[in-house]
Amino acid sequence: MFIPKRIIFEKEALEYEISKEILTKFKENSNIEIIKLNSNRLKQHIPDNELFSQYIEGKKTLVVGTKKSLKFQSCKPSAHYQLPLVSGCMGQCEYCYLNTKLGDKPFVKIYANLDDILNQAQKYIDERLPDITIFEGAATSDPIPVEPYTHSLEKAIKFFGSSKSGRFRFVTKYNDVDSLLKLEHNGHTEIRFSINTSSVINKYEHFTASRDKRIEASIKAAQSGYPVGFLVAPIFIYPNWKEEYHDLLLELSSKLPENLQFPVTFEIISHRYTTIAKNRILQVFPESQLPMNDEERKFKYGQFGYGKYVYPKESIDEIKQFFIKDIEELFRNKEIKYII
Ligand code: SF4
């Protein structure tokens, strides 16, 4: 669970029940600074001596606000729309996509006007009828660490559980899923777990759940009948990589229930970076050991018009062969969505 160092309440957010509950929960804790804003000058309350401390202080800040624009972003290819429940994340993964997205103070922000957000989701669902509309709940965040006091996922899962044509999915690197297990999801929410080898997690994914805790949480979700998927990402080639990824998949396959209602899905993504991301990472984590030597990579233009440094073709082929073979051998009811 994310215990922030400071909580900033935007003015209008305090009218909502969820904000009052958060205030009651944390106000007696003398280690947490509570700030109630009178203006929208939020950032001045987050200390910012230099880039690293801006990053760290931002990561320790929770903002409770409201979602003002109810125009949802599209979320292709994984869903039709983003479902804005939370933005930002307490984790400090060196290669996090949020590092370049959230600016120099990457605070966690939760939206108190959840009913407005779900009503808007319903409008989008109605517009696309009779087709199914899929919403992604983790496009700009990891929503699990704040779930114990926002209950946003719980409400969203129940909403989609009773929806005929709306579906929900989110991805996490955390394990705090117990409060979601007994909900009436009706198989309409897919929980994906982002997993990796312990070597990779320990080296680069600071303040996230361990490999085994994520596996344990995924098993609980599968046992509770949720469709479950695994995002194995980012894949790194390093000494013993095949042994360690094999061990990870073996552990998973030995623990997943036999009688899965839905095929377990795999999305396998090899490590890649843009020059902007690399520069940003090295500013925030100057000691980073992430392999980002441009000479060892291939430059590839992506669908969004900017280029990325990916592993050379022979390495990608090796990754593909390895994962296809291992997953085929280890899992029965499964679907490999893509390997890139
Ligand atoms: Fe980013 Fe996910 Fe790590 Fe959070 S857990 S810092 S969202 S990669």
mmCIF file of C-alpha atoms and ligand atoms in Angstrom:
data_model
loop_
_atom_site.group_PDB
_atom_site.id
_atom_site.type_symbol
_atom_site.label_atom_id
_atom_site.label_comp_id
_atom_site.label_asym_id
_atom_site.label_seq_id
_atom_site.Cartn_x
_atom_site.Cartn_y
_atom_site.Cartn_z
ATOM 1 C CA MET A 1 0.000 0.000 0.000
ATOM 2 C CA PHE A 2 1.208 3.491 -0.823
ATOM 3 C CA ILE A 3 1.710 5.541 2.348
ATOM 4 C CA PRO A 4 2.518 9.039 1.093
ATOM 5 C CA LYS A 5 4.721 11.623 2.802
ATOM 6 C CA ARG A 6 2.251 14.373 1.966
ATOM 7 C CA ILE A 7 -1.336 14.444 0.756
ATOM 8 C CA ILE A 8 -2.572 17.429 -1.199
ATOM 9 C CA PHE A 9 -6.319 17.863 -1.464
ATOM 10 C CA GLU A 10 -7.530 19.983 -4.331
ATOM 11 C CA LYS A 11 -10.232 22.381 -3.249
ATOM 12 C CA GLU A 12 -13.250 20.827 -4.913
ATOM 13 C CA ALA A 13 -12.175 17.256 -4.101
ATOM 14 C CA LEU A 14 -12.961 17.607 -0.416
ATOM 15 C CA GLU A 15 -16.672 17.558 -1.144
ATOM 16 C CA TYR A 16 -16.462 13.896 -2.065
ATOM 17 C CA GLU A 17 -16.874 11.022 0.389
ATOM 18 C CA ILE A 18 -13.698 9.262 -0.751
ATOM 19 C CA SER A 19 -11.630 12.382 0.057
ATOM 20 C CA LYS A 20 -13.169 12.646 3.510
ATOM 21 C CA GLU A 21 -12.358 8.987 4.163
ATOM 22 C CA ILE A 22 -8.743 9.488 3.089
ATOM 23 C CA LEU A 23 -8.450 12.570 5.276
ATOM 24 C CA THR A 24 -9.858 10.688 8.280
ATOM 25 C CA LYS A 25 -7.560 7.740 7.651
ATOM 26 C CA PHE A 26 -4.342 9.739 7.482
ATOM 27 C CA LYS A 27 -4.843 12.926 9.463
ATOM 28 C CA GLU A 28 -3.675 11.460 12.803
ATOM 29 C CA ASN A 29 -0.440 10.205 11.267
ATOM 30 C CA SER A 30 2.146 12.816 12.236
ATOM 31 C CA ASN A 31 4.521 11.601 9.499
ATOM 32 C CA ILE A 32 2.118 12.703 6.799
ATOM 33 C CA GLU A 33 1.719 16.341 5.868
ATOM 34 C CA ILE A 34 -1.844 17.251 4.947
ATOM 35 C CA ILE A 35 -2.281 20.192 2.571
ATOM 36 C CA LYS A 36 -5.637 21.617 1.557
ATOM 37 C CA LEU A 37 -5.306 23.772 -1.519
ATOM 38 C CA ASN A 38 -7.074 27.070 -1.943
ATOM 39 C CA SER A 39 -5.686 27.679 -5.408
ATOM 40 C CA ASN A 40 -4.542 25.338 -8.156
ATOM 41 C CA ARG A 41 -0.848 25.976 -7.410
ATOM 42 C CA LEU A 42 -0.173 22.412 -6.487
ATOM 43 C CA LYS A 43 3.477 21.971 -7.404
ATOM 44 C CA GLN A 44 4.760 24.616 -5.031
ATOM 45 C CA HIS A 45 3.959 22.244 -2.167
ATOM 46 C CA ILE A 46 6.366 19.601 -3.450
ATOM 47 C CA PRO A 47 10.027 20.390 -2.557
ATOM 48 C CA ASP A 48 12.279 20.668 -5.603
ATOM 49 C CA ASN A 49 15.960 21.341 -4.960
ATOM 50 C CA GLU A 50 17.258 19.272 -7.841
ATOM 51 C CA LEU A 51 15.993 16.703 -10.301
ATOM 52 C CA PHE A 52 16.479 13.584 -8.198
ATOM 53 C CA SER A 53 14.798 15.055 -5.123
ATOM 54 C CA GLN A 54 11.973 16.403 -7.294
ATOM 55 C CA TYR A 55 11.478 12.879 -8.549
ATOM 56 C CA ILE A 56 11.621 11.304 -5.086
ATOM 57 C CA GLU A 57 9.392 13.928 -3.450
ATOM 58 C CA GLY A 58 6.921 13.696 -6.329
ATOM 59 C CA LYS A 59 6.798 9.923 -5.908
ATOM 60 C CA LYS A 60 5.967 10.380 -2.220
ATOM 61 C CA THR A 61 3.100 12.790 -2.865
ATOM 62 C CA LEU A 62 -0.553 11.868 -3.161
ATOM 63 C CA VAL A 63 -2.892 14.376 -4.759
ATOM 64 C CA VAL A 64 -6.607 13.918 -4.284
ATOM 65 C CA GLY A 65 -8.416 15.770 -7.062
ATOM 66 C CA THR A 66 -11.229 15.454 -9.524
ATOM 67 C CA LYS A 67 -11.204 14.534 -13.175
ATOM 68 C CA LYS A 68 -12.393 17.683 -14.868
ATOM 69 C CA SER A 69 -12.266 16.748 -18.516
ATOM 70 C CA LEU A 70 -14.395 13.710 -19.068
ATOM 71 C CA LYS A 71 -13.124 13.177 -22.559
ATOM 72 C CA PHE A 72 -11.322 9.834 -22.265
ATOM 73 C CA GLN A 73 -8.079 9.252 -24.156
ATOM 74 C CA SER A 74 -8.045 6.424 -26.652
ATOM 75 C CA CYS A 75 -5.885 3.461 -25.696
ATOM 76 C CA LYS A 76 -5.063 1.480 -28.806
ATOM 77 C CA PRO A 77 -4.195 -1.328 -29.246
ATOM 78 C CA SER A 78 -4.904 -2.716 -25.759
ATOM 79 C CA ALA A 79 -8.348 -1.117 -25.260
ATOM 80 C CA HIS A 80 -10.742 1.414 -26.766
ATOM 81 C CA TYR A 81 -10.382 3.984 -23.980
ATOM 82 C CA GLN A 82 -8.333 4.734 -20.910
ATOM 83 C CA LEU A 83 -10.382 4.688 -17.718
ATOM 84 C CA PRO A 84 -8.924 7.540 -15.655
ATOM 85 C CA LEU A 85 -8.925 6.304 -12.063
ATOM 86 C CA VAL A 86 -5.382 7.173 -10.978
ATOM 87 C CA SER A 87 -2.340 8.751 -12.573
ATOM 88 C CA GLY A 88 1.222 8.223 -11.384
ATOM 89 C CA CYS A 89 2.669 5.430 -9.277
ATOM 90 C CA MET A 90 4.691 4.983 -6.098
ATOM 91 C CA GLY A 91 7.095 2.585 -7.853
ATOM 92 C CA GLN A 92 10.496 3.758 -9.001
ATOM 93 C CA CYS A 93 11.159 1.524 -11.968
ATOM 94 C CA GLU A 94 14.089 2.920 -13.897
ATOM 95 C CA TYR A 95 12.531 2.253 -17.291
ATOM 96 C CA CYS A 96 9.010 3.323 -16.393
ATOM 97 C CA TYR A 97 7.116 4.890 -19.294
ATOM 98 C CA LEU A 98 5.801 7.477 -16.830
ATOM 99 C CA ASN A 99 9.298 8.943 -16.383
ATOM 100 C CA THR A 100 8.951 10.872 -19.595
ATOM 101 C CA LYS A 101 5.202 11.330 -19.363
ATOM 102 C CA LEU A 102 4.627 12.908 -15.977
ATOM 103 C CA GLY A 103 7.169 15.734 -15.993
ATOM 104 C CA ASP A 104 9.571 16.551 -13.209
ATOM 105 C CA LYS A 105 7.245 15.912 -10.253
ATOM 106 C CA PRO A 106 5.657 12.545 -10.834
ATOM 107 C CA PHE A 107 3.063 12.614 -8.046
ATOM 108 C CA VAL A 108 0.277 10.093 -7.673
ATOM 109 C CA LYS A 109 -3.133 11.587 -8.327
ATOM 110 C CA ILE A 110 -6.449 9.957 -7.611
ATOM 111 C CA TYR A 111 -9.808 11.152 -8.843
ATOM 112 C CA ALA A 112 -12.566 11.512 -6.285
ATOM 113 C CA ASN A 113 -15.444 11.962 -8.761
ATOM 114 C CA LEU A 114 -15.538 8.303 -9.677
ATOM 115 C CA ASP A 115 -19.292 8.293 -10.309
ATOM 116 C CA ASP A 116 -18.850 10.944 -13.031
ATOM 117 C CA ILE A 117 -16.067 8.853 -14.562
ATOM 118 C CA LEU A 118 -18.138 5.660 -14.609
ATOM 119 C CA ASN A 119 -21.163 7.537 -15.989
ATOM 120 C CA GLN A 120 -18.956 8.786 -18.783
ATOM 121 C CA ALA A 121 -17.731 5.231 -19.419
ATOM 122 C CA GLN A 122 -21.365 4.203 -19.791
ATOM 123 C CA LYS A 123 -21.853 6.902 -22.451
ATOM 124 C CA TYR A 124 -18.895 5.561 -24.418
ATOM 125 C CA ILE A 125 -20.263 2.016 -24.096
ATOM 126 C CA ASP A 126 -23.684 3.148 -25.373
ATOM 127 C CA GLU A 127 -22.136 4.945 -28.344
ATOM 128 C CA ARG A 128 -20.488 1.742 -29.558
ATOM 129 C CA LEU A 129 -23.404 -0.662 -29.050
ATOM 130 C CA PRO A 130 -23.841 -3.451 -29.983
ATOM 131 C CA ASP A 131 -20.038 -3.776 -29.958
ATOM 132 C CA ILE A 132 -18.066 -4.428 -26.788
ATOM 133 C CA THR A 133 -16.073 -1.466 -25.437
ATOM 134 C CA ILE A 134 -12.880 -2.153 -23.496
ATOM 135 C CA PHE A 135 -11.379 0.242 -20.937
ATOM 136 C CA GLU A 136 -7.804 0.186 -19.633
ATOM 137 C CA GLY A 137 -7.355 1.182 -15.985
ATOM 138 C CA ALA A 138 -3.574 1.384 -15.832
ATOM 139 C CA ALA A 139 -2.641 3.474 -18.866
ATOM 140 C CA THR A 140 -0.972 6.184 -16.770
ATOM 141 C CA SER A 141 -0.582 4.498 -13.403
ATOM 142 C CA ASP A 142 -0.437 1.372 -11.347
ATOM 143 C CA PRO A 143 -3.776 1.552 -9.518
ATOM 144 C CA ILE A 144 -3.164 -1.248 -6.984
ATOM 145 C CA PRO A 145 -1.005 0.573 -4.348
ATOM 146 C CA VAL A 146 -3.763 3.160 -3.671
ATOM 147 C CA GLU A 147 -6.660 0.718 -3.884
ATOM 148 C CA PRO A 148 -6.849 0.044 -0.102
ATOM 149 C CA TYR A 149 -8.128 3.592 0.424
ATOM 150 C CA THR A 150 -9.591 4.612 -2.947
ATOM 151 C CA HIS A 151 -11.570 1.425 -3.699
ATOM 152 C CA SER A 152 -11.638 2.715 -7.285
ATOM 153 C CA LEU A 153 -10.818 -0.649 -8.820
ATOM 154 C CA GLU A 154 -13.446 -2.291 -6.657
ATOM 155 C CA LYS A 155 -16.102 0.110 -7.915
ATOM 156 C CA ALA A 156 -14.942 -0.199 -11.508
ATOM 157 C CA ILE A 157 -14.864 -4.004 -11.348
ATOM 158 C CA LYS A 158 -18.413 -4.094 -9.950
ATOM 159 C CA PHE A 159 -19.568 -1.594 -12.584
ATOM 160 C CA PHE A 160 -18.144 -3.658 -15.441
ATOM 161 C CA GLY A 161 -19.262 -6.897 -13.771
ATOM 162 C CA SER A 162 -22.863 -5.821 -14.306
ATOM 163 C CA SER A 163 -22.227 -4.277 -17.721
ATOM 164 C CA LYS A 164 -23.353 -6.195 -20.799
ATOM 165 C CA SER A 165 -21.070 -4.488 -23.270
ATOM 166 C CA GLY A 166 -18.288 -2.886 -21.201
ATOM 167 C CA ARG A 167 -15.059 -4.665 -20.284
ATOM 168 C CA PHE A 168 -12.199 -3.608 -18.057
ATOM 169 C CA ARG A 169 -8.542 -4.495 -17.797
ATOM 170 C CA PHE A 170 -5.561 -3.243 -15.887
ATOM 171 C CA VAL A 171 -1.983 -4.261 -15.246
ATOM 172 C CA THR A 172 0.068 -4.180 -12.061
ATOM 173 C CA LYS A 173 3.475 -4.855 -10.569
ATOM 174 C CA TYR A 174 1.960 -5.187 -7.088
ATOM 175 C CA ASN A 175 0.243 -7.896 -5.101
ATOM 176 C CA ASP A 176 -2.360 -6.133 -2.956
ATOM 177 C CA VAL A 177 -5.338 -7.810 -4.660
ATOM 178 C CA ASP A 178 -7.128 -9.437 -1.730
ATOM 179 C CA SER A 179 -9.952 -6.880 -1.594
ATOM 180 C CA LEU A 180 -10.774 -7.645 -5.253
ATOM 181 C CA LEU A 181 -11.043 -11.393 -4.998
ATOM 182 C CA LYS A 182 -14.643 -11.782 -3.882
ATOM 183 C CA LEU A 183 -16.165 -9.123 -6.144
ATOM 184 C CA GLU A 184 -18.813 -9.966 -8.732
ATOM 185 C CA HIS A 185 -16.618 -9.469 -11.764
ATOM 186 C CA ASN A 186 -18.429 -11.939 -14.060
ATOM 187 C CA GLY A 187 -15.215 -12.421 -15.976
ATOM 188 C CA HIS A 188 -15.508 -8.867 -17.356
ATOM 189 C CA THR A 189 -12.262 -7.604 -15.800
ATOM 190 C CA GLU A 190 -8.926 -8.944 -16.914
ATOM 191 C CA ILE A 191 -6.091 -8.568 -14.419
ATOM 192 C CA ARG A 192 -2.656 -8.597 -15.979
ATOM 193 C CA PHE A 193 0.503 -8.920 -13.930
ATOM 194 C CA SER A 194 3.721 -7.426 -15.136
ATOM 195 C CA ILE A 195 6.378 -9.953 -14.193
ATOM 196 C CA ASN A 196 10.078 -10.410 -14.649
ATOM 197 C CA THR A 197 13.000 -12.366 -13.227
ATOM 198 C CA SER A 198 14.152 -11.538 -9.704
ATOM 199 C CA SER A 199 17.467 -10.253 -11.110
ATOM 200 C CA VAL A 200 15.659 -7.681 -13.244
ATOM 201 C CA ILE A 201 13.143 -6.698 -10.561
ATOM 202 C CA ASN A 202 15.797 -6.281 -7.855
ATOM 203 C CA LYS A 203 18.036 -4.247 -10.097
ATOM 204 C CA TYR A 204 15.584 -1.908 -11.799
ATOM 205 C CA GLU A 205 12.064 -2.063 -10.330
ATOM 206 C CA HIS A 206 12.505 -0.261 -7.011
ATOM 207 C CA PHE A 207 9.592 -0.202 -4.540
ATOM 208 C CA THR A 208 7.513 -2.784 -6.354
ATOM 209 C CA ALA A 209 6.388 -6.258 -5.231
ATOM 210 C CA SER A 210 8.832 -9.157 -5.573
ATOM 211 C CA ARG A 211 8.536 -11.739 -8.327
ATOM 212 C CA ASP A 212 7.057 -14.328 -5.980
ATOM 213 C CA LYS A 213 4.539 -11.941 -4.447
ATOM 214 C CA ARG A 214 3.277 -11.006 -7.927
ATOM 215 C CA ILE A 215 3.017 -14.688 -8.850
ATOM 216 C CA GLU A 216 1.134 -15.403 -5.622
ATOM 217 C CA ALA A 217 -1.306 -12.539 -6.347
ATOM 218 C CA SER A 218 -1.857 -13.753 -9.913
ATOM 219 C CA ILE A 219 -2.718 -17.232 -8.649
ATOM 220 C CA LYS A 220 -5.265 -15.762 -6.239
ATOM 221 C CA ALA A 221 -6.824 -13.735 -9.069
ATOM 222 C CA ALA A 222 -6.982 -16.822 -11.311
ATOM 223 C CA GLN A 223 -8.510 -18.891 -8.499
ATOM 224 C CA SER A 224 -11.154 -16.184 -8.121
ATOM 225 C CA GLY A 225 -12.157 -16.689 -11.738
ATOM 226 C CA TYR A 226 -10.669 -13.511 -13.209
ATOM 227 C CA PRO A 227 -9.216 -13.696 -16.687
ATOM 228 C CA VAL A 228 -5.487 -13.374 -15.966
ATOM 229 C CA GLY A 229 -2.633 -12.331 -18.191
ATOM 230 C CA PHE A 230 1.094 -11.795 -17.893
ATOM 231 C CA LEU A 231 3.087 -9.001 -19.334
ATOM 232 C CA VAL A 232 6.631 -10.331 -19.329
ATOM 233 C CA ALA A 233 8.463 -7.089 -19.784
ATOM 234 C CA PRO A 234 10.928 -5.749 -20.403
ATOM 235 C CA ILE A 235 12.932 -8.768 -21.484
ATOM 236 C CA PHE A 236 16.689 -8.324 -21.090
ATOM 237 C CA ILE A 237 19.400 -10.468 -22.533
ATOM 238 C CA TYR A 238 21.985 -11.026 -19.814
ATOM 239 C CA PRO A 239 24.075 -13.982 -18.603
ATOM 240 C CA ASN A 240 21.650 -16.767 -17.547
ATOM 241 C CA TRP A 241 18.606 -14.964 -18.974
ATOM 242 C CA LYS A 242 17.163 -18.147 -20.420
ATOM 243 C CA GLU A 243 17.552 -20.084 -17.164
ATOM 244 C CA GLU A 244 15.953 -17.310 -15.147
ATOM 245 C CA TYR A 245 13.023 -16.672 -17.501
ATOM 246 C CA HIS A 246 12.485 -20.429 -17.717
ATOM 247 C CA ASP A 247 12.435 -20.623 -13.924
ATOM 248 C CA LEU A 248 9.887 -17.779 -13.822
ATOM 249 C CA LEU A 249 7.568 -19.500 -16.311
ATOM 250 C CA LEU A 250 8.025 -22.859 -14.595
ATOM 251 C CA GLU A 251 7.058 -21.362 -11.247
ATOM 252 C CA LEU A 252 3.972 -19.816 -12.810
ATOM 253 C CA SER A 253 2.871 -22.941 -14.626
ATOM 254 C CA SER A 254 3.302 -25.109 -11.538
ATOM 255 C CA LYS A 255 1.090 -22.795 -9.461
ATOM 256 C CA LEU A 256 -1.691 -21.750 -11.834
ATOM 257 C CA PRO A 257 -4.918 -23.695 -11.293
ATOM 258 C CA GLU A 258 -5.521 -26.558 -13.753
ATOM 259 C CA ASN A 259 -9.109 -25.666 -14.552
ATOM 260 C CA LEU A 260 -8.735 -22.071 -15.750
ATOM 261 C CA GLN A 261 -11.964 -20.613 -17.106
ATOM 262 C CA PHE A 262 -10.103 -18.335 -19.495
ATOM 263 C CA PRO A 263 -6.828 -18.893 -21.311
ATOM 264 C CA VAL A 264 -3.911 -17.239 -19.568
ATOM 265 C CA THR A 265 -2.493 -14.603 -21.888
ATOM 266 C CA PHE A 266 1.108 -13.588 -22.477
ATOM 267 C CA GLU A 267 2.442 -10.329 -23.845
ATOM 268 C CA ILE A 268 6.210 -10.450 -24.228
ATOM 269 C CA ILE A 269 8.079 -7.207 -24.789
ATOM 270 C CA SER A 270 11.836 -6.946 -25.231
ATOM 271 C CA HIS A 271 13.649 -3.945 -23.774
ATOM 272 C CA ARG A 272 13.664 -0.806 -25.920
ATOM 273 C CA TYR A 273 14.239 2.862 -25.291
ATOM 274 C CA THR A 274 14.012 6.226 -26.985
ATOM 275 C CA THR A 275 16.768 8.821 -26.752
ATOM 276 C CA ILE A 276 14.441 11.071 -24.741
ATOM 277 C CA ALA A 277 13.759 8.273 -22.251
ATOM 278 C CA LYS A 278 17.449 7.378 -21.997
ATOM 279 C CA ASN A 279 18.424 10.978 -21.220
ATOM 280 C CA ARG A 280 15.673 11.279 -18.661
ATOM 281 C CA ILE A 281 16.595 7.980 -16.970
ATOM 282 C CA LEU A 282 20.254 8.993 -16.723
ATOM 283 C CA GLN A 283 19.277 12.345 -15.204
ATOM 284 C CA VAL A 284 17.161 10.745 -12.499
ATOM 285 C CA PHE A 285 19.235 7.568 -12.037
ATOM 286 C CA PRO A 286 22.814 8.589 -12.954
ATOM 287 C CA GLU A 287 24.146 5.241 -11.670
ATOM 288 C CA SER A 288 21.653 3.233 -13.702
ATOM 289 C CA GLN A 289 23.018 -0.005 -15.091
ATOM 290 C CA LEU A 290 20.292 -0.307 -17.685
ATOM 291 C CA PRO A 291 21.820 -1.564 -20.921
ATOM 292 C CA MET A 292 21.351 1.481 -23.179
ATOM 293 C CA ASN A 293 24.386 1.443 -25.434
ATOM 294 C CA ASP A 294 23.062 2.637 -28.805
ATOM 295 C CA GLU A 295 25.822 0.767 -30.679
ATOM 296 C CA GLU A 296 24.528 -2.540 -29.408
ATOM 297 C CA ARG A 297 20.985 -1.858 -30.571
ATOM 298 C CA LYS A 298 19.067 -1.390 -33.782
ATOM 299 C CA PHE A 299 17.256 1.908 -34.390
ATOM 300 C CA LYS A 300 13.698 1.306 -35.464
ATOM 301 C CA TYR A 301 10.945 3.783 -36.363
ATOM 302 C CA GLY A 302 7.741 3.024 -34.486
ATOM 303 C CA GLN A 303 4.089 3.495 -35.414
ATOM 304 C CA PHE A 304 3.919 6.756 -33.437
ATOM 305 C CA GLY A 305 6.510 8.485 -35.594
ATOM 306 C CA TYR A 306 9.522 8.376 -33.293
ATOM 307 C CA GLY A 307 12.369 5.905 -33.200
ATOM 308 C CA LYS A 308 13.404 3.400 -30.557
ATOM 309 C CA TYR A 309 16.553 1.445 -29.871
ATOM 310 C CA VAL A 310 15.589 -2.227 -29.890
ATOM 311 C CA TYR A 311 17.655 -5.417 -29.665
ATOM 312 C CA PRO A 312 19.104 -6.535 -33.022
ATOM 313 C CA LYS A 313 17.015 -8.924 -35.114
ATOM 314 C CA GLU A 314 19.021 -12.049 -34.149
ATOM 315 C CA SER A 315 18.389 -11.326 -30.454
ATOM 316 C CA ILE A 316 14.672 -10.686 -31.006
ATOM 317 C CA ASP A 317 14.458 -13.973 -32.934
ATOM 318 C CA GLU A 318 16.181 -15.767 -30.071
ATOM 319 C CA ILE A 319 13.742 -14.217 -27.580
ATOM 320 C CA LYS A 320 10.791 -15.258 -29.746
ATOM 321 C CA GLN A 321 11.987 -18.835 -30.156
ATOM 322 C CA PHE A 322 12.725 -19.182 -26.472
ATOM 323 C CA PHE A 323 9.360 -17.892 -25.227
ATOM 324 C CA ILE A 324 7.223 -19.656 -27.834
ATOM 325 C CA LYS A 325 8.857 -22.993 -27.035
ATOM 326 C CA ASP A 326 8.791 -22.559 -23.261
ATOM 327 C CA ILE A 327 5.197 -21.324 -23.081
ATOM 328 C CA GLU A 328 3.996 -24.060 -25.443
ATOM 329 C CA GLU A 329 5.648 -26.712 -23.302
ATOM 330 C CA LEU A 330 4.663 -25.368 -19.890
ATOM 331 C CA PHE A 331 1.088 -24.074 -20.249
ATOM 332 C CA ARG A 332 -2.025 -25.808 -21.510
ATOM 333 C CA ASN A 333 -4.787 -23.219 -21.648
ATOM 334 C CA LYS A 334 -2.886 -20.179 -22.908
ATOM 335 C CA GLU A 335 -2.635 -17.557 -25.619
ATOM 336 C CA ILE A 336 0.506 -15.704 -26.652
ATOM 337 C CA LYS A 337 -0.809 -12.300 -27.744
ATOM 338 C CA TYR A 338 2.462 -11.006 -29.140
ATOM 339 C CA ILE A 339 6.215 -11.102 -28.748
ATOM 340 C CA ILE A 340 8.071 -8.007 -29.806
HETATM 341 FE FE1 SF4 B 1 6.013 2.690 -13.652
HETATM 342 FE FE2 SF4 B 1 4.658 0.399 -13.349
HETATM 343 FE FE3 SF4 B 1 7.015 0.758 -12.128
HETATM 344 FE FE4 SF4 B 1 4.867 2.109 -11.342
HETATM 345 S S1 SF4 B 1 5.164 -0.107 -11.211
HETATM 346 S S2 SF4 B 1 6.946 2.938 -11.617
HETATM 347 S S3 SF4 B 1 3.805 2.464 -13.304
HETATM 348 S S4 SF4 B 1 6.666 0.647 -14.349
#
